[in-house]
Amino acid sequence: MSQSLAGKLVVAISSRALFDFEEENRVFEEADDRAYMELQLSRLDVPAQPGVAFPLVKKLLGFNADGENRVAVVILSRNDPVSGLRVFRSAQEANLQLERGVFTRGRNPYPYLTSLGAHLFLSAKEEDVRAALNAGFAAARVYPHSAQAADRHPDEIRIAFDGDAVLFSDEAERIYAKSGLAAFQKHEIERAGIPLPPGPFKPLLEALKPLQTQPASAPMRIRTALVTARSAPAHERAIRTLMAWDIQVDEAMFLGGLEKADFLREFEPDFFFDDQTGYCDTAARVGPTGHVVSGVKNEPPMNTDEHR
């Protein structure tokens, strides 16, 4: 009898995002996939150390602790099937209940996100993340060397999101990039009552809603935060957009260009998602961080005469 992931939060994650395979990855980059396979096979009985997304995955699976399968985590990896043996053994050693994995030996695995019905894809490889985002999935390139989340808030998952180009489209961000702050503020004031178009992470927020509304007896809780460089009066459109979507966040920080990492240090997220590498670089010193490679800030520069 076939099973289904329908009705569950489905998170797809690469092996390098879940476990610390940075040393092994260097072997792959400096030699070839065969040398990588041989190294992984030689370490088959050596459990891999936790990677940047390990604490998040552990907490997400905590939603299933009472026997209700609310969350499914699937390994989706460029690894070969042989190297996948070490991934599953490491997960078993860490008491992670992972049952499913897709290993594509060097090929971009993003096409399988559709078959999985995935709500989130985390990978250390930018190419795979871009492809997933272009296909309409919430995806982020993890920072493998992010500060690890401590065992804080053991019964609560904390996730922080940037606004424009993450939760919302980059419509307003394009105005800012083209015409500056004054034009951006004017644009947002005039359209305060018009919801922003959705960004790549809106479907994830929608998928989190059933987990946010679990009874107090549920084994885990979720707390979310909007952490944005917007400030008043441009804050209003962001709030009204979330209201129009019938989506709630627990905290909202309109920072007007202040350093986000200072506020993330207080919020203590299990993961933070932003489209700008500058914010990601500093946030990664505070906790697990993912770069959402979408929007105007991540488009290649246009050719000019001086570059021809």
PDB file of C-alpha atoms in Angstrom:
ATOM      1  CA  MET A   1       0.000   0.000   0.000  1.00  0.00           C
ATOM      2  CA  SER A   2       1.518   3.315  -1.074  1.00  0.00           C
ATOM      3  CA  GLN A   3       2.020   6.126   1.405  1.00  0.00           C
ATOM      4  CA  SER A   4       1.544   9.848   0.964  1.00  0.00           C
ATOM      5  CA  LEU A   5       3.192  12.983   2.318  1.00  0.00           C
ATOM      6  CA  ALA A   6       0.015  14.995   1.799  1.00  0.00           C
ATOM      7  CA  GLY A   7      -0.977  17.055   4.804  1.00  0.00           C
ATOM      8  CA  LYS A   8       2.540  17.073   6.244  1.00  0.00           C
ATOM      9  CA  LEU A   9       5.187  19.768   6.297  1.00  0.00           C
ATOM     10  CA  VAL A  10       7.821  18.382   3.903  1.00  0.00           C
ATOM     11  CA  VAL A  11      11.408  19.596   4.197  1.00  0.00           C
ATOM     12  CA  ALA A  12      14.027  18.431   1.694  1.00  0.00           C
ATOM     13  CA  ILE A  13      17.625  18.854   2.760  1.00  0.00           C
ATOM     14  CA  SER A  14      21.020  18.077   1.279  1.00  0.00           C
ATOM     15  CA  SER A  15      23.387  15.855   3.226  1.00  0.00           C
ATOM     16  CA  ARG A  16      25.912  18.701   3.501  1.00  0.00           C
ATOM     17  CA  ALA A  17      23.297  20.982   5.073  1.00  0.00           C
ATOM     18  CA  LEU A  18      22.319  18.327   7.608  1.00  0.00           C
ATOM     19  CA  PHE A  19      25.806  17.051   8.462  1.00  0.00           C
ATOM     20  CA  ASP A  20      29.272  18.588   8.504  1.00  0.00           C
ATOM     21  CA  PHE A  21      30.754  17.180   5.315  1.00  0.00           C
ATOM     22  CA  GLU A  22      33.014  20.159   4.600  1.00  0.00           C
ATOM     23  CA  GLU A  23      36.225  18.109   4.747  1.00  0.00           C
ATOM     24  CA  GLU A  24      34.733  15.481   2.450  1.00  0.00           C
ATOM     25  CA  ASN A  25      33.485  18.198   0.108  1.00  0.00           C
ATOM     26  CA  ARG A  26      37.003  19.585  -0.222  1.00  0.00           C
ATOM     27  CA  VAL A  27      38.158  16.151  -1.372  1.00  0.00           C
ATOM     28  CA  PHE A  28      35.404  16.165  -3.985  1.00  0.00           C
ATOM     29  CA  GLU A  29      36.393  19.629  -5.230  1.00  0.00           C
ATOM     30  CA  GLU A  30      40.131  18.917  -5.256  1.00  0.00           C
ATOM     31  CA  ALA A  31      39.940  15.378  -6.689  1.00  0.00           C
ATOM     32  CA  ASP A  32      36.817  13.757  -8.093  1.00  0.00           C
ATOM     33  CA  ASP A  33      33.628  11.979  -7.096  1.00  0.00           C
ATOM     34  CA  ARG A  34      35.370   8.604  -6.880  1.00  0.00           C
ATOM     35  CA  ALA A  35      37.815   9.886  -4.259  1.00  0.00           C
ATOM     36  CA  TYR A  36      34.856  11.351  -2.396  1.00  0.00           C
ATOM     37  CA  MET A  37      32.980   8.030  -2.510  1.00  0.00           C
ATOM     38  CA  GLU A  38      36.013   6.136  -1.248  1.00  0.00           C
ATOM     39  CA  LEU A  39      36.471   8.571   1.646  1.00  0.00           C
ATOM     40  CA  GLN A  40      32.813   8.354   2.652  1.00  0.00           C
ATOM     41  CA  LEU A  41      32.895   4.569   2.440  1.00  0.00           C
ATOM     42  CA  SER A  42      36.042   4.436   4.591  1.00  0.00           C
ATOM     43  CA  ARG A  43      34.186   6.489   7.197  1.00  0.00           C
ATOM     44  CA  LEU A  44      30.966   4.499   7.029  1.00  0.00           C
ATOM     45  CA  ASP A  45      31.168   3.639  10.734  1.00  0.00           C
ATOM     46  CA  VAL A  46      32.195   7.166  11.764  1.00  0.00           C
ATOM     47  CA  PRO A  47      29.086   9.244  12.509  1.00  0.00           C
ATOM     48  CA  ALA A  48      29.209  12.637  10.819  1.00  0.00           C
ATOM     49  CA  GLN A  49      29.077  15.706  13.022  1.00  0.00           C
ATOM     50  CA  PRO A  50      25.951  17.897  12.964  1.00  0.00           C
ATOM     51  CA  GLY A  51      25.738  20.457  10.184  1.00  0.00           C
ATOM     52  CA  VAL A  52      24.157  23.888  10.176  1.00  0.00           C
ATOM     53  CA  ALA A  53      20.574  22.658   9.710  1.00  0.00           C
ATOM     54  CA  PHE A  54      20.826  19.712  12.117  1.00  0.00           C
ATOM     55  CA  PRO A  55      19.236  21.504  15.111  1.00  0.00           C
ATOM     56  CA  LEU A  56      16.324  22.722  12.966  1.00  0.00           C
ATOM     57  CA  VAL A  57      15.678  19.236  11.575  1.00  0.00           C
ATOM     58  CA  LYS A  58      15.876  17.684  15.039  1.00  0.00           C
ATOM     59  CA  LYS A  59      13.276  20.131  16.338  1.00  0.00           C
ATOM     60  CA  LEU A  60      11.021  19.716  13.308  1.00  0.00           C
ATOM     61  CA  LEU A  61      10.978  15.964  13.806  1.00  0.00           C
ATOM     62  CA  GLY A  62      10.046  16.665  17.410  1.00  0.00           C
ATOM     63  CA  PHE A  63       6.560  17.474  16.114  1.00  0.00           C
ATOM     64  CA  ASN A  64       6.185  13.722  15.526  1.00  0.00           C
ATOM     65  CA  ALA A  65       7.172  12.746  19.064  1.00  0.00           C
ATOM     66  CA  ASP A  66       3.621  11.916  20.126  1.00  0.00           C
ATOM     67  CA  GLY A  67       3.076   9.569  17.208  1.00  0.00           C
ATOM     68  CA  GLU A  68       1.351  12.098  14.946  1.00  0.00           C
ATOM     69  CA  ASN A  69       3.355  12.377  11.709  1.00  0.00           C
ATOM     70  CA  ARG A  70       3.110  16.109  11.115  1.00  0.00           C
ATOM     71  CA  VAL A  71       6.547  16.621   9.520  1.00  0.00           C
ATOM     72  CA  ALA A  72       8.555  14.672   6.938  1.00  0.00           C
ATOM     73  CA  VAL A  73      12.252  15.343   6.333  1.00  0.00           C
ATOM     74  CA  VAL A  74      13.779  13.859   3.180  1.00  0.00           C
ATOM     75  CA  ILE A  75      17.451  13.787   2.187  1.00  0.00           C
ATOM     76  CA  LEU A  76      17.754  15.240  -1.325  1.00  0.00           C
ATOM     77  CA  SER A  77      21.385  15.094  -2.304  1.00  0.00           C
ATOM     78  CA  ARG A  78      23.904  15.122  -5.141  1.00  0.00           C
ATOM     79  CA  ASN A  79      25.663  12.353  -3.227  1.00  0.00           C
ATOM     80  CA  ASP A  80      25.938   8.909  -4.755  1.00  0.00           C
ATOM     81  CA  PRO A  81      23.919   6.071  -3.202  1.00  0.00           C
ATOM     82  CA  VAL A  82      27.034   4.578  -1.560  1.00  0.00           C
ATOM     83  CA  SER A  83      27.783   7.850   0.228  1.00  0.00           C
ATOM     84  CA  GLY A  84      24.122   7.915   1.159  1.00  0.00           C
ATOM     85  CA  LEU A  85      24.790   4.929   3.408  1.00  0.00           C
ATOM     86  CA  ARG A  86      26.863   7.137   5.705  1.00  0.00           C
ATOM     87  CA  VAL A  87      24.173   9.804   5.718  1.00  0.00           C
ATOM     88  CA  PHE A  88      21.517   7.368   6.937  1.00  0.00           C
ATOM     89  CA  ARG A  89      23.882   5.736   9.435  1.00  0.00           C
ATOM     90  CA  SER A  90      24.803   9.146  10.833  1.00  0.00           C
ATOM     91  CA  ALA A  91      21.117  10.035  11.112  1.00  0.00           C
ATOM     92  CA  GLN A  92      20.403   6.771  12.928  1.00  0.00           C
ATOM     93  CA  GLU A  93      23.286   7.384  15.325  1.00  0.00           C
ATOM     94  CA  ALA A  94      21.902  10.868  16.033  1.00  0.00           C
ATOM     95  CA  ASN A  95      18.419   9.425  16.613  1.00  0.00           C
ATOM     96  CA  LEU A  96      16.929  11.302  13.673  1.00  0.00           C
ATOM     97  CA  GLN A  97      13.940   9.449  12.262  1.00  0.00           C
ATOM     98  CA  LEU A  98      14.772   9.831   8.566  1.00  0.00           C
ATOM     99  CA  GLU A  99      13.199   7.264   6.259  1.00  0.00           C
ATOM    100  CA  ARG A 100      13.461   8.746   2.778  1.00  0.00           C
ATOM    101  CA  GLY A 101      16.324   9.906   0.581  1.00  0.00           C
ATOM    102  CA  VAL A 102      17.021  10.673  -3.071  1.00  0.00           C
ATOM    103  CA  PHE A 103      20.663  10.564  -4.233  1.00  0.00           C
ATOM    104  CA  THR A 104      21.515  11.763  -7.740  1.00  0.00           C
ATOM    105  CA  ARG A 105      25.323  11.382  -7.984  1.00  0.00           C
ATOM    106  CA  GLY A 106      26.272  14.830  -9.168  1.00  0.00           C
ATOM    107  CA  ARG A 107      23.064  15.895 -10.885  1.00  0.00           C
ATOM    108  CA  ASN A 108      20.906  18.727  -9.622  1.00  0.00           C
ATOM    109  CA  PRO A 109      18.248  17.015  -7.486  1.00  0.00           C
ATOM    110  CA  TYR A 110      15.672  19.832  -7.534  1.00  0.00           C
ATOM    111  CA  PRO A 111      13.266  18.114 -10.031  1.00  0.00           C
ATOM    112  CA  TYR A 112      12.335  15.652  -7.288  1.00  0.00           C
ATOM    113  CA  LEU A 113      10.954  18.485  -5.139  1.00  0.00           C
ATOM    114  CA  THR A 114       7.737  18.262  -7.148  1.00  0.00           C
ATOM    115  CA  SER A 115       7.315  14.545  -6.483  1.00  0.00           C
ATOM    116  CA  LEU A 116       7.940  15.142  -2.789  1.00  0.00           C
ATOM    117  CA  GLY A 117       5.583  18.105  -2.563  1.00  0.00           C
ATOM    118  CA  ALA A 118       8.366  19.879  -0.650  1.00  0.00           C
ATOM    119  CA  HIS A 119       7.683  23.124   1.200  1.00  0.00           C
ATOM    120  CA  LEU A 120      11.361  23.929   1.838  1.00  0.00           C
ATOM    121  CA  PHE A 121      14.693  22.931   0.310  1.00  0.00           C
ATOM    122  CA  LEU A 122      17.985  23.568   2.096  1.00  0.00           C
ATOM    123  CA  SER A 123      21.285  23.022   0.316  1.00  0.00           C
ATOM    124  CA  ALA A 124      24.860  24.287   0.459  1.00  0.00           C
ATOM    125  CA  LYS A 125      25.029  24.486  -3.347  1.00  0.00           C
ATOM    126  CA  GLU A 126      23.856  27.756  -4.886  1.00  0.00           C
ATOM    127  CA  GLU A 127      23.142  26.238  -8.291  1.00  0.00           C
ATOM    128  CA  ASP A 128      20.635  23.803  -6.784  1.00  0.00           C
ATOM    129  CA  VAL A 129      18.986  26.538  -4.713  1.00  0.00           C
ATOM    130  CA  ARG A 130      18.575  28.854  -7.705  1.00  0.00           C
ATOM    131  CA  ALA A 131      16.995  26.060  -9.722  1.00  0.00           C
ATOM    132  CA  ALA A 132      14.581  25.235  -6.906  1.00  0.00           C
ATOM    133  CA  LEU A 133      13.581  28.878  -6.468  1.00  0.00           C
ATOM    134  CA  ASN A 134      13.057  29.260 -10.220  1.00  0.00           C
ATOM    135  CA  ALA A 135      10.786  26.209 -10.077  1.00  0.00           C
ATOM    136  CA  GLY A 136       8.638  27.887  -7.422  1.00  0.00           C
ATOM    137  CA  PHE A 137       9.944  26.271  -4.228  1.00  0.00           C
ATOM    138  CA  ALA A 138      11.094  27.976  -1.037  1.00  0.00           C
ATOM    139  CA  ALA A 139      14.823  27.295  -0.975  1.00  0.00           C
ATOM    140  CA  ALA A 140      17.957  28.679   0.613  1.00  0.00           C
ATOM    141  CA  ARG A 141      21.703  28.200   0.402  1.00  0.00           C
ATOM    142  CA  VAL A 142      22.835  27.388   3.899  1.00  0.00           C
ATOM    143  CA  TYR A 143      25.962  28.909   5.385  1.00  0.00           C
ATOM    144  CA  PRO A 144      27.801  25.751   6.528  1.00  0.00           C
ATOM    145  CA  HIS A 145      30.007  27.702   8.922  1.00  0.00           C
ATOM    146  CA  SER A 146      27.136  29.492  10.637  1.00  0.00           C
ATOM    147  CA  ALA A 147      27.257  29.633  14.406  1.00  0.00           C
ATOM    148  CA  GLN A 148      25.482  26.513  15.631  1.00  0.00           C
ATOM    149  CA  ALA A 149      22.177  26.937  17.431  1.00  0.00           C
ATOM    150  CA  ALA A 150      22.614  25.932  21.046  1.00  0.00           C
ATOM    151  CA  ASP A 151      20.139  23.620  22.780  1.00  0.00           C
ATOM    152  CA  ARG A 152      18.003  26.599  23.659  1.00  0.00           C
ATOM    153  CA  HIS A 153      14.216  26.639  23.647  1.00  0.00           C
ATOM    154  CA  PRO A 154      14.018  22.829  23.386  1.00  0.00           C
ATOM    155  CA  ASP A 155      10.252  22.829  22.902  1.00  0.00           C
ATOM    156  CA  GLU A 156      10.068  25.708  20.430  1.00  0.00           C
ATOM    157  CA  ILE A 157      11.267  26.252  16.871  1.00  0.00           C
ATOM    158  CA  ARG A 158      12.158  29.854  16.083  1.00  0.00           C
ATOM    159  CA  ILE A 159      12.343  30.925  12.444  1.00  0.00           C
ATOM    160  CA  ALA A 160      13.064  34.465  11.228  1.00  0.00           C
ATOM    161  CA  PHE A 161      12.403  35.779   7.729  1.00  0.00           C
ATOM    162  CA  ASP A 162      13.350  38.866   5.791  1.00  0.00           C
ATOM    163  CA  GLY A 163      10.467  40.543   3.984  1.00  0.00           C
ATOM    164  CA  ASP A 164      11.103  41.785   0.441  1.00  0.00           C
ATOM    165  CA  ALA A 165      12.275  39.053  -1.976  1.00  0.00           C
ATOM    166  CA  VAL A 166      11.703  36.411   0.742  1.00  0.00           C
ATOM    167  CA  LEU A 167       8.171  36.527   2.171  1.00  0.00           C
ATOM    168  CA  PHE A 168       7.105  39.184  -0.333  1.00  0.00           C
ATOM    169  CA  SER A 169       8.081  39.703  -3.951  1.00  0.00           C
ATOM    170  CA  ASP A 170      10.942  42.051  -4.786  1.00  0.00           C
ATOM    171  CA  GLU A 171       8.530  44.587  -6.357  1.00  0.00           C
ATOM    172  CA  ALA A 172       9.293  47.308  -3.806  1.00  0.00           C
ATOM    173  CA  GLU A 173      12.977  46.414  -3.606  1.00  0.00           C
ATOM    174  CA  ARG A 174      13.281  47.075  -7.335  1.00  0.00           C
ATOM    175  CA  ILE A 175      11.853  50.563  -6.809  1.00  0.00           C
ATOM    176  CA  TYR A 176      14.436  51.186  -4.114  1.00  0.00           C
ATOM    177  CA  ALA A 177      17.285  49.850  -6.260  1.00  0.00           C
ATOM    178  CA  LYS A 178      16.265  51.953  -9.234  1.00  0.00           C
ATOM    179  CA  SER A 179      15.119  55.222  -7.652  1.00  0.00           C
ATOM    180  CA  GLY A 180      16.251  55.334  -4.025  1.00  0.00           C
ATOM    181  CA  LEU A 181      14.654  55.513  -0.583  1.00  0.00           C
ATOM    182  CA  ALA A 182      12.309  58.452  -1.180  1.00  0.00           C
ATOM    183  CA  ALA A 183      10.743  56.786  -4.217  1.00  0.00           C
ATOM    184  CA  PHE A 184      10.453  53.523  -2.307  1.00  0.00           C
ATOM    185  CA  GLN A 185       8.673  55.204   0.608  1.00  0.00           C
ATOM    186  CA  LYS A 186       6.307  57.046  -1.730  1.00  0.00           C
ATOM    187  CA  HIS A 187       5.545  53.845  -3.633  1.00  0.00           C
ATOM    188  CA  GLU A 188       4.722  51.944  -0.434  1.00  0.00           C
ATOM    189  CA  ILE A 189       2.617  54.724   1.113  1.00  0.00           C
ATOM    190  CA  GLU A 190       0.496  55.014  -2.027  1.00  0.00           C
ATOM    191  CA  ARG A 191      -0.026  51.242  -2.062  1.00  0.00           C
ATOM    192  CA  ALA A 192      -0.346  50.635   1.677  1.00  0.00           C
ATOM    193  CA  GLY A 193      -3.730  48.973   1.240  1.00  0.00           C
ATOM    194  CA  ILE A 194      -2.664  46.780  -1.691  1.00  0.00           C
ATOM    195  CA  PRO A 195      -1.117  43.453  -0.653  1.00  0.00           C
ATOM    196  CA  LEU A 196       2.375  42.837  -1.939  1.00  0.00           C
ATOM    197  CA  PRO A 197       2.744  39.979  -4.422  1.00  0.00           C
ATOM    198  CA  PRO A 198       3.960  36.786  -2.729  1.00  0.00           C
ATOM    199  CA  GLY A 199       7.625  35.955  -2.476  1.00  0.00           C
ATOM    200  CA  PRO A 200       9.215  32.503  -2.597  1.00  0.00           C
ATOM    201  CA  PHE A 201       8.694  31.796   1.116  1.00  0.00           C
ATOM    202  CA  LYS A 202       4.977  32.572   1.341  1.00  0.00           C
ATOM    203  CA  PRO A 203       4.087  28.892   0.657  1.00  0.00           C
ATOM    204  CA  LEU A 204       6.319  27.862   3.553  1.00  0.00           C
ATOM    205  CA  LEU A 205       4.529  30.225   5.931  1.00  0.00           C
ATOM    206  CA  GLU A 206       1.219  28.789   4.777  1.00  0.00           C
ATOM    207  CA  ALA A 207       2.522  25.249   5.357  1.00  0.00           C
ATOM    208  CA  LEU A 208       3.598  26.220   8.883  1.00  0.00           C
ATOM    209  CA  LYS A 209       0.095  27.372   9.852  1.00  0.00           C
ATOM    210  CA  PRO A 210      -1.175  23.910  10.918  1.00  0.00           C
ATOM    211  CA  LEU A 211       1.879  23.546  13.168  1.00  0.00           C
ATOM    212  CA  GLN A 212       1.361  27.032  14.618  1.00  0.00           C
ATOM    213  CA  THR A 213      -2.185  26.153  15.602  1.00  0.00           C
ATOM    214  CA  GLN A 214      -1.414  22.881  17.369  1.00  0.00           C
ATOM    215  CA  PRO A 215      -2.934  22.524  20.843  1.00  0.00           C
ATOM    216  CA  ALA A 216      -0.839  23.302  23.893  1.00  0.00           C
ATOM    217  CA  SER A 217      -0.377  19.566  24.427  1.00  0.00           C
ATOM    218  CA  ALA A 218       1.592  19.218  21.164  1.00  0.00           C
ATOM    219  CA  PRO A 219       5.259  18.291  21.686  1.00  0.00           C
ATOM    220  CA  MET A 220       6.610  21.383  19.877  1.00  0.00           C
ATOM    221  CA  ARG A 221       5.659  24.977  19.107  1.00  0.00           C
ATOM    222  CA  ILE A 222       6.723  27.397  16.358  1.00  0.00           C
ATOM    223  CA  ARG A 223       7.555  31.068  16.831  1.00  0.00           C
ATOM    224  CA  THR A 224       8.135  33.249  13.758  1.00  0.00           C
ATOM    225  CA  ALA A 225       9.585  36.705  13.214  1.00  0.00           C
ATOM    226  CA  LEU A 226       9.657  39.176  10.327  1.00  0.00           C
ATOM    227  CA  VAL A 227      13.044  40.925  10.400  1.00  0.00           C
ATOM    228  CA  THR A 228      13.162  43.617   7.738  1.00  0.00           C
ATOM    229  CA  ALA A 229      15.106  46.738   6.827  1.00  0.00           C
ATOM    230  CA  ARG A 230      11.754  48.469   6.210  1.00  0.00           C
ATOM    231  CA  SER A 231      10.772  51.262   8.583  1.00  0.00           C
ATOM    232  CA  ALA A 232       7.692  53.409   9.108  1.00  0.00           C
ATOM    233  CA  PRO A 233       5.745  54.344   7.046  1.00  0.00           C
ATOM    234  CA  ALA A 234       6.644  51.443   4.720  1.00  0.00           C
ATOM    235  CA  HIS A 235       5.901  48.998   7.540  1.00  0.00           C
ATOM    236  CA  GLU A 236       2.150  49.301   6.987  1.00  0.00           C
ATOM    237  CA  ARG A 237       2.052  47.550   3.644  1.00  0.00           C
ATOM    238  CA  ALA A 238       4.029  44.626   5.017  1.00  0.00           C
ATOM    239  CA  ILE A 239       1.632  44.173   7.944  1.00  0.00           C
ATOM    240  CA  ARG A 240      -1.456  44.570   5.787  1.00  0.00           C
ATOM    241  CA  THR A 241      -0.083  42.029   3.310  1.00  0.00           C
ATOM    242  CA  LEU A 242       0.269  39.402   6.037  1.00  0.00           C
ATOM    243  CA  MET A 243      -3.242  40.224   7.240  1.00  0.00           C
ATOM    244  CA  ALA A 244      -4.623  39.807   3.713  1.00  0.00           C
ATOM    245  CA  TRP A 245      -2.907  36.421   3.478  1.00  0.00           C
ATOM    246  CA  ASP A 246      -4.346  35.406   6.875  1.00  0.00           C
ATOM    247  CA  ILE A 247      -0.806  34.708   8.055  1.00  0.00           C
ATOM    248  CA  GLN A 248       0.464  35.734  11.465  1.00  0.00           C
ATOM    249  CA  VAL A 249       4.002  36.260  12.673  1.00  0.00           C
ATOM    250  CA  ASP A 250       4.763  36.423  16.375  1.00  0.00           C
ATOM    251  CA  GLU A 251       7.297  39.232  16.163  1.00  0.00           C
ATOM    252  CA  ALA A 252       7.977  41.969  13.613  1.00  0.00           C
ATOM    253  CA  MET A 253      11.126  44.099  13.524  1.00  0.00           C
ATOM    254  CA  PHE A 254      11.186  47.139  11.237  1.00  0.00           C
ATOM    255  CA  LEU A 255      14.818  48.133  11.531  1.00  0.00           C
ATOM    256  CA  GLY A 256      15.280  50.926   9.001  1.00  0.00           C
ATOM    257  CA  GLY A 257      18.728  49.700   8.020  1.00  0.00           C
ATOM    258  CA  LEU A 258      19.998  48.734  11.486  1.00  0.00           C
ATOM    259  CA  GLU A 259      22.154  45.639  11.656  1.00  0.00           C
ATOM    260  CA  LYS A 260      19.840  42.641  11.766  1.00  0.00           C
ATOM    261  CA  ALA A 261      22.333  40.386  13.540  1.00  0.00           C
ATOM    262  CA  ASP A 262      22.021  42.435  16.740  1.00  0.00           C
ATOM    263  CA  PHE A 263      18.299  41.705  16.889  1.00  0.00           C
ATOM    264  CA  LEU A 264      18.657  38.097  15.777  1.00  0.00           C
ATOM    265  CA  ARG A 265      21.011  37.566  18.700  1.00  0.00           C
ATOM    266  CA  GLU A 266      18.100  38.397  21.001  1.00  0.00           C
ATOM    267  CA  PHE A 267      15.468  36.419  19.060  1.00  0.00           C
ATOM    268  CA  GLU A 268      17.747  33.348  18.892  1.00  0.00           C
ATOM    269  CA  PRO A 269      16.368  31.777  15.698  1.00  0.00           C
ATOM    270  CA  ASP A 270      16.927  28.183  14.741  1.00  0.00           C
ATOM    271  CA  PHE A 271      17.156  29.558  11.202  1.00  0.00           C
ATOM    272  CA  PHE A 272      17.124  32.962   9.516  1.00  0.00           C
ATOM    273  CA  PHE A 273      16.396  33.556   5.823  1.00  0.00           C
ATOM    274  CA  ASP A 274      17.450  36.657   3.883  1.00  0.00           C
ATOM    275  CA  ASP A 275      18.073  37.530   0.239  1.00  0.00           C
ATOM    276  CA  GLN A 276      21.057  39.825   0.829  1.00  0.00           C
ATOM    277  CA  THR A 277      24.481  38.315   1.403  1.00  0.00           C
ATOM    278  CA  GLY A 278      25.568  41.262   3.548  1.00  0.00           C
ATOM    279  CA  TYR A 279      22.897  40.511   6.124  1.00  0.00           C
ATOM    280  CA  CYS A 280      23.502  36.775   5.805  1.00  0.00           C
ATOM    281  CA  ASP A 281      27.231  37.177   6.454  1.00  0.00           C
ATOM    282  CA  THR A 282      26.667  38.945   9.765  1.00  0.00           C
ATOM    283  CA  ALA A 283      23.655  36.828  10.753  1.00  0.00           C
ATOM    284  CA  ALA A 284      25.712  33.660  10.271  1.00  0.00           C
ATOM    285  CA  ARG A 285      27.939  34.786  13.143  1.00  0.00           C
ATOM    286  CA  VAL A 286      24.880  34.670  15.385  1.00  0.00           C
ATOM    287  CA  GLY A 287      23.080  31.524  14.255  1.00  0.00           C
ATOM    288  CA  PRO A 288      22.061  29.247  11.369  1.00  0.00           C
ATOM    289  CA  THR A 289      21.477  31.273   8.216  1.00  0.00           C
ATOM    290  CA  GLY A 290      20.204  30.652   4.707  1.00  0.00           C
ATOM    291  CA  HIS A 291      20.661  32.852   1.642  1.00  0.00           C
ATOM    292  CA  VAL A 292      17.515  33.080  -0.480  1.00  0.00           C
ATOM    293  CA  VAL A 293      19.095  33.518  -3.909  1.00  0.00           C
ATOM    294  CA  SER A 294      16.215  35.419  -5.479  1.00  0.00           C
ATOM    295  CA  GLY A 295      15.146  38.948  -6.338  1.00  0.00           C
ATOM    296  CA  VAL A 296      16.883  41.939  -7.792  1.00  0.00           C
ATOM    297  CA  LYS A 297      19.789  41.760  -5.325  1.00  0.00           C
ATOM    298  CA  ASN A 298      20.773  38.374  -6.717  1.00  0.00           C
ATOM    299  CA  GLU A 299      20.523  39.081 -10.423  1.00  0.00           C
ATOM    300  CA  PRO A 300      23.788  39.146 -12.388  1.00  0.00           C
ATOM    301  CA  PRO A 301      24.953  42.672 -13.227  1.00  0.00           C
ATOM    302  CA  MET A 302      23.878  43.995 -16.592  1.00  0.00           C
ATOM    303  CA  ASN A 303      26.492  44.258 -19.332  1.00  0.00           C
ATOM    304  CA  THR A 304      27.756  47.763 -20.002  1.00  0.00           C
ATOM    305  CA  ASP A 305      29.994  49.134 -22.718  1.00  0.00           C
ATOM    306  CA  GLU A 306      32.981  49.231 -20.354  1.00  0.00           C
ATOM    307  CA  HIS A 307      32.670  45.487 -19.771  1.00  0.00           C
ATOM    308  CA  ARG A 308      32.437  44.531 -23.417  1.00  0.00           C
TER     309      ARG A 308
END
